[in-house]
mmCIF file of C-alpha atoms in Angstrom:
data_model
loop_
_atom_site.group_PDB
_atom_site.id
_atom_site.type_symbol
_atom_site.label_atom_id
_atom_site.label_comp_id
_atom_site.label_asym_id
_atom_site.label_seq_id
_atom_site.Cartn_x
_atom_site.Cartn_y
_atom_site.Cartn_z
ATOM 1 C CA UNK A 17 -0.326 -0.053 -0.302
ATOM 2 C CA UNK A 18 1.256 3.190 -1.475
ATOM 3 C CA UNK A 19 0.633 6.370 1.288
ATOM 4 C CA UNK A 20 0.768 10.364 1.035
ATOM 5 C CA UNK A 21 1.498 12.488 3.608
ATOM 6 C CA UNK A 22 1.067 16.007 2.949
ATOM 7 C CA UNK A 23 2.415 18.763 5.275
ATOM 8 C CA UNK A 24 0.713 22.169 3.621
ATOM 9 C CA UNK A 25 1.745 25.628 3.647
ATOM 10 C CA UNK A 26 0.535 28.783 1.779
ATOM 11 C CA UNK A 27 3.955 29.279 0.977
ATOM 12 C CA UNK A 28 5.693 25.578 0.711
ATOM 13 C CA UNK A 29 3.581 22.255 0.583
ATOM 14 C CA UNK A 30 5.473 19.434 1.039
ATOM 15 C CA UNK A 31 4.802 15.564 0.816
ATOM 16 C CA UNK A 32 6.361 12.392 1.502
ATOM 17 C CA UNK A 33 5.526 9.082 0.338
ATOM 18 C CA UNK A 34 6.361 5.855 1.804
ATOM 19 C CA UNK A 35 4.825 2.245 0.634
ATOM 20 C CA UNK A 36 3.792 -0.928 3.029
ATOM 21 C CA UNK A 37 4.461 -4.013 1.586
ATOM 22 C CA UNK A 38 5.102 -7.708 4.219
ATOM 23 C CA UNK A 39 9.141 -6.919 4.240
ATOM 24 C CA UNK A 40 8.534 -3.539 6.032
ATOM 25 C CA UNK A 41 8.408 0.168 5.102
ATOM 26 C CA UNK A 42 10.134 2.169 2.350
ATOM 27 C CA UNK A 43 10.869 5.588 1.763
ATOM 28 C CA UNK A 44 9.083 6.388 -1.900
ATOM 29 C CA UNK A 45 10.099 10.163 -2.153
ATOM 30 C CA UNK A 46 9.404 13.168 -0.513
ATOM 31 C CA UNK A 47 9.569 16.967 -1.707
ATOM 32 C CA UNK A 48 7.947 20.062 -1.714
ATOM 33 C CA UNK A 49 5.660 22.098 -3.839
ATOM 34 C CA UNK A 50 7.267 26.160 -3.733
ATOM 35 C CA UNK A 51 4.802 28.506 -4.038
ATOM 36 C CA UNK A 52 5.524 30.854 -6.209
ATOM 37 C CA UNK A 53 2.290 33.908 -6.674
ATOM 38 C CA UNK A 54 1.474 36.389 -4.226
ATOM 39 C CA UNK A 55 -2.040 35.837 -5.136
ATOM 40 C CA UNK A 56 -3.371 34.157 -1.843
ATOM 41 C CA UNK A 57 -6.068 31.930 -4.988
ATOM 42 C CA UNK A 58 -3.368 31.683 -6.945
ATOM 43 C CA UNK A 59 -1.075 29.742 -3.877
ATOM 44 C CA UNK A 60 -4.468 27.388 -3.644
ATOM 45 C CA UNK A 61 -4.421 26.461 -7.431
ATOM 46 C CA UNK A 62 -0.445 26.218 -7.563
ATOM 47 C CA UNK A 63 -1.193 23.772 -4.182
ATOM 48 C CA UNK A 64 -4.407 21.753 -5.483
ATOM 49 C CA UNK A 65 -2.300 21.419 -9.011
ATOM 50 C CA UNK A 66 0.966 20.890 -7.069
ATOM 51 C CA UNK A 67 -1.061 17.541 -5.516
ATOM 52 C CA UNK A 68 -2.770 16.454 -8.500
ATOM 53 C CA UNK A 69 0.580 15.904 -10.008
ATOM 54 C CA UNK A 70 2.177 14.312 -7.171
ATOM 55 C CA UNK A 71 -0.622 11.869 -6.859
ATOM 56 C CA UNK A 72 -0.657 10.675 -10.220
ATOM 57 C CA UNK A 73 2.774 10.374 -10.108
ATOM 58 C CA UNK A 74 3.645 8.068 -7.579
ATOM 59 C CA UNK A 75 -0.120 6.772 -7.143
ATOM 60 C CA UNK A 76 -1.001 6.655 -4.144
ATOM 61 C CA UNK A 77 -3.872 4.549 -2.198
ATOM 62 C CA UNK A 78 -4.326 6.789 0.726
ATOM 63 C CA UNK A 79 -3.005 9.948 2.027
ATOM 64 C CA UNK A 80 -1.968 11.011 5.543
ATOM 65 C CA UNK A 81 -2.512 14.797 6.704
ATOM 66 C CA UNK A 82 -1.902 16.398 10.162
ATOM 67 C CA UNK A 83 -6.074 18.274 11.547
ATOM 68 C CA UNK A 84 -5.358 21.904 11.612
ATOM 69 C CA UNK A 85 -3.794 23.377 15.483
ATOM 70 C CA UNK A 86 -5.306 26.635 16.634
ATOM 71 C CA UNK A 87 -2.592 29.874 15.496
ATOM 72 C CA UNK A 88 -1.710 32.115 18.085
ATOM 73 C CA UNK A 89 -2.199 34.412 14.582
ATOM 74 C CA UNK A 90 -5.346 33.541 13.228
ATOM 75 C CA UNK A 91 -4.426 35.275 9.754
ATOM 76 C CA UNK A 92 -2.315 32.237 9.862
ATOM 77 C CA UNK A 93 -4.641 29.683 10.916
ATOM 78 C CA UNK A 94 -7.520 30.579 8.297
ATOM 79 C CA UNK A 95 -4.441 30.839 5.652
ATOM 80 C CA UNK A 96 -2.775 26.820 6.810
ATOM 81 C CA UNK A 97 -6.617 25.913 6.875
ATOM 82 C CA UNK A 98 -7.398 26.853 3.349
ATOM 83 C CA UNK A 99 -3.810 25.047 2.187
ATOM 84 C CA UNK A 100 -5.092 21.813 3.932
ATOM 85 C CA UNK A 101 -8.273 22.348 2.174
ATOM 86 C CA UNK A 102 -7.142 22.833 -1.945
ATOM 87 C CA UNK A 103 -4.761 19.442 -0.971
ATOM 88 C CA UNK A 104 -7.390 17.653 0.427
ATOM 89 C CA UNK A 105 -9.601 17.909 -2.694
ATOM 90 C CA UNK A 106 -6.638 16.934 -4.626
ATOM 91 C CA UNK A 107 -6.647 13.757 -3.756
ATOM 92 C CA UNK A 108 -10.079 13.815 -3.772
ATOM 93 C CA UNK A 109 -10.277 13.820 -7.465
ATOM 94 C CA UNK A 110 -8.896 10.670 -7.075
ATOM 95 C CA UNK A 111 -10.755 9.295 -4.925
ATOM 96 C CA UNK A 112 -8.300 8.722 -2.216
ATOM 97 C CA UNK A 113 -9.439 7.885 1.252
ATOM 98 C CA UNK A 114 -7.822 10.850 3.319
ATOM 99 C CA UNK A 115 -6.654 10.276 6.997
ATOM 100 C CA UNK A 116 -6.210 13.359 9.539
ATOM 101 C CA UNK A 117 -4.321 13.448 12.172
ATOM 102 C CA UNK A 118 -3.238 15.642 15.376
ATOM 103 C CA UNK A 119 0.693 16.048 15.420
ATOM 104 C CA UNK A 120 1.057 14.804 19.363
ATOM 105 C CA UNK A 121 -1.066 12.035 18.158
ATOM 106 C CA UNK A 122 1.811 11.305 15.258
ATOM 107 C CA UNK A 123 4.270 11.670 17.531
ATOM 108 C CA UNK A 124 3.278 9.172 20.032
ATOM 109 C CA UNK A 125 3.111 6.918 16.827
ATOM 110 C CA UNK A 126 6.370 7.328 15.487
ATOM 111 C CA UNK A 127 7.853 7.995 18.803
ATOM 112 C CA UNK A 128 6.166 6.753 21.539
ATOM 113 C CA UNK A 129 6.447 10.445 22.939
ATOM 114 C CA UNK A 130 3.422 12.753 21.926
ATOM 115 C CA UNK A 131 6.007 15.461 23.044
ATOM 116 C CA UNK A 132 8.510 14.358 20.693
ATOM 117 C CA UNK A 133 11.204 16.627 19.520
ATOM 118 C CA UNK A 134 11.650 16.957 15.863
ATOM 119 C CA UNK A 135 15.609 15.263 16.647
ATOM 120 C CA UNK A 136 13.226 12.310 18.182
ATOM 121 C CA UNK A 137 11.002 12.399 15.179
ATOM 122 C CA UNK A 138 13.418 12.201 12.430
ATOM 123 C CA UNK A 139 16.355 9.153 13.795
ATOM 124 C CA UNK A 140 12.931 7.042 14.381
ATOM 125 C CA UNK A 141 11.591 7.671 10.362
ATOM 126 C CA UNK A 142 14.964 6.804 9.477
ATOM 127 C CA UNK A 143 14.658 3.862 11.443
ATOM 128 C CA UNK A 144 11.053 2.554 10.751
ATOM 129 C CA UNK A 145 12.444 3.073 6.721
ATOM 130 C CA UNK A 146 16.112 1.579 6.981
ATOM 131 C CA UNK A 147 17.227 5.495 5.562
ATOM 132 C CA UNK A 148 20.900 5.825 5.486
ATOM 133 C CA UNK A 149 23.036 8.888 6.272
ATOM 134 C CA UNK A 150 21.093 12.012 6.553
ATOM 135 C CA UNK A 151 17.830 13.609 5.045
ATOM 136 C CA UNK A 152 18.722 16.869 3.399
ATOM 137 C CA UNK A 153 15.679 18.486 5.274
ATOM 138 C CA UNK A 154 14.262 18.471 8.668
ATOM 139 C CA UNK A 155 10.860 19.221 7.304
ATOM 140 C CA UNK A 156 11.267 15.551 5.231
ATOM 141 C CA UNK A 157 11.341 13.980 8.342
ATOM 142 C CA UNK A 158 7.421 15.317 9.698
ATOM 143 C CA UNK A 159 5.977 14.396 6.232
ATOM 144 C CA UNK A 160 6.823 11.133 6.145
ATOM 145 C CA UNK A 161 6.032 10.336 9.495
ATOM 146 C CA UNK A 162 2.659 11.360 8.780
ATOM 147 C CA UNK A 163 1.934 8.892 6.315
ATOM 148 C CA UNK A 164 3.804 6.281 8.898
ATOM 149 C CA UNK A 165 1.288 7.220 11.556
ATOM 150 C CA UNK A 166 -1.504 5.840 9.101
ATOM 151 C CA UNK A 167 0.455 3.045 8.789
ATOM 152 C CA UNK A 168 1.129 2.306 12.277
ATOM 153 C CA UNK A 169 -1.593 3.459 14.051
ATOM 154 C CA UNK A 170 -4.193 0.620 11.374
ATOM 155 C CA UNK A 171 -1.995 -2.180 12.823
ATOM 156 C CA UNK A 172 -2.665 -1.352 15.946
ATOM 157 C CA UNK A 173 -6.233 -0.984 15.301
ATOM 158 C CA UNK A 174 -6.131 -4.671 13.450
ATOM 159 C CA UNK A 175 -6.788 -3.042 9.852
ATOM 160 C CA UNK A 176 -5.702 -5.176 7.198
ATOM 161 C CA UNK A 177 -4.201 -3.526 3.511
ATOM 162 C CA UNK A 178 -8.016 -2.455 2.796
ATOM 163 C CA UNK A 179 -9.266 -0.963 5.263
ATOM 164 C CA UNK A 180 -11.422 1.675 5.462
ATOM 165 C CA UNK A 181 -13.844 2.008 9.039
ATOM 166 C CA UNK A 182 -14.187 3.774 11.931
ATOM 167 C CA UNK A 183 -11.874 1.929 14.147
ATOM 168 C CA UNK A 184 -8.625 4.317 13.328
ATOM 169 C CA UNK A 185 -8.018 6.202 15.905
ATOM 170 C CA UNK A 186 -8.049 9.446 13.211
ATOM 171 C CA UNK A 187 -10.436 11.168 11.906
ATOM 172 C CA UNK A 188 -11.587 9.919 7.821
ATOM 173 C CA UNK A 189 -13.072 12.403 5.467
ATOM 174 C CA UNK A 190 -13.795 11.384 2.198
ATOM 175 C CA UNK A 191 -15.766 8.224 0.521
#
């Protein structure tokens, strides 16, 4: 099963793709969609188009994304929410199920501690995915860890590859 993890942002939207097989987890790809537009609706279109392109290229079967958390700045929170919406709509056009997780859930599942530091998450992702050497960007770890979270939550809930029910601790949106 191939999973797309997305970390949305109005200037940079990151993604990571991993694959689960009988032999474990495999890192497939990661990257970012760098938004060049200044006009906000154009930024949302670039996020949408970029995610559609990622889905077409890597053919994931599911998408995992962090839930919105409350920012101190309401304007930033609204922009983040709209960026998430553009990413979610992009994968929904391909009919992919979307699973949402709180940041603490991701850290808890990947590291075992909801308040884990980024370096701890990076270390565990490298171990889980058998990645040698340093990851070029700390954010790559974040995008991939959201994908790893989906697999771990399914394993803990007893779901199999075709699982699309409410037994997951995460909230699923879409079909």
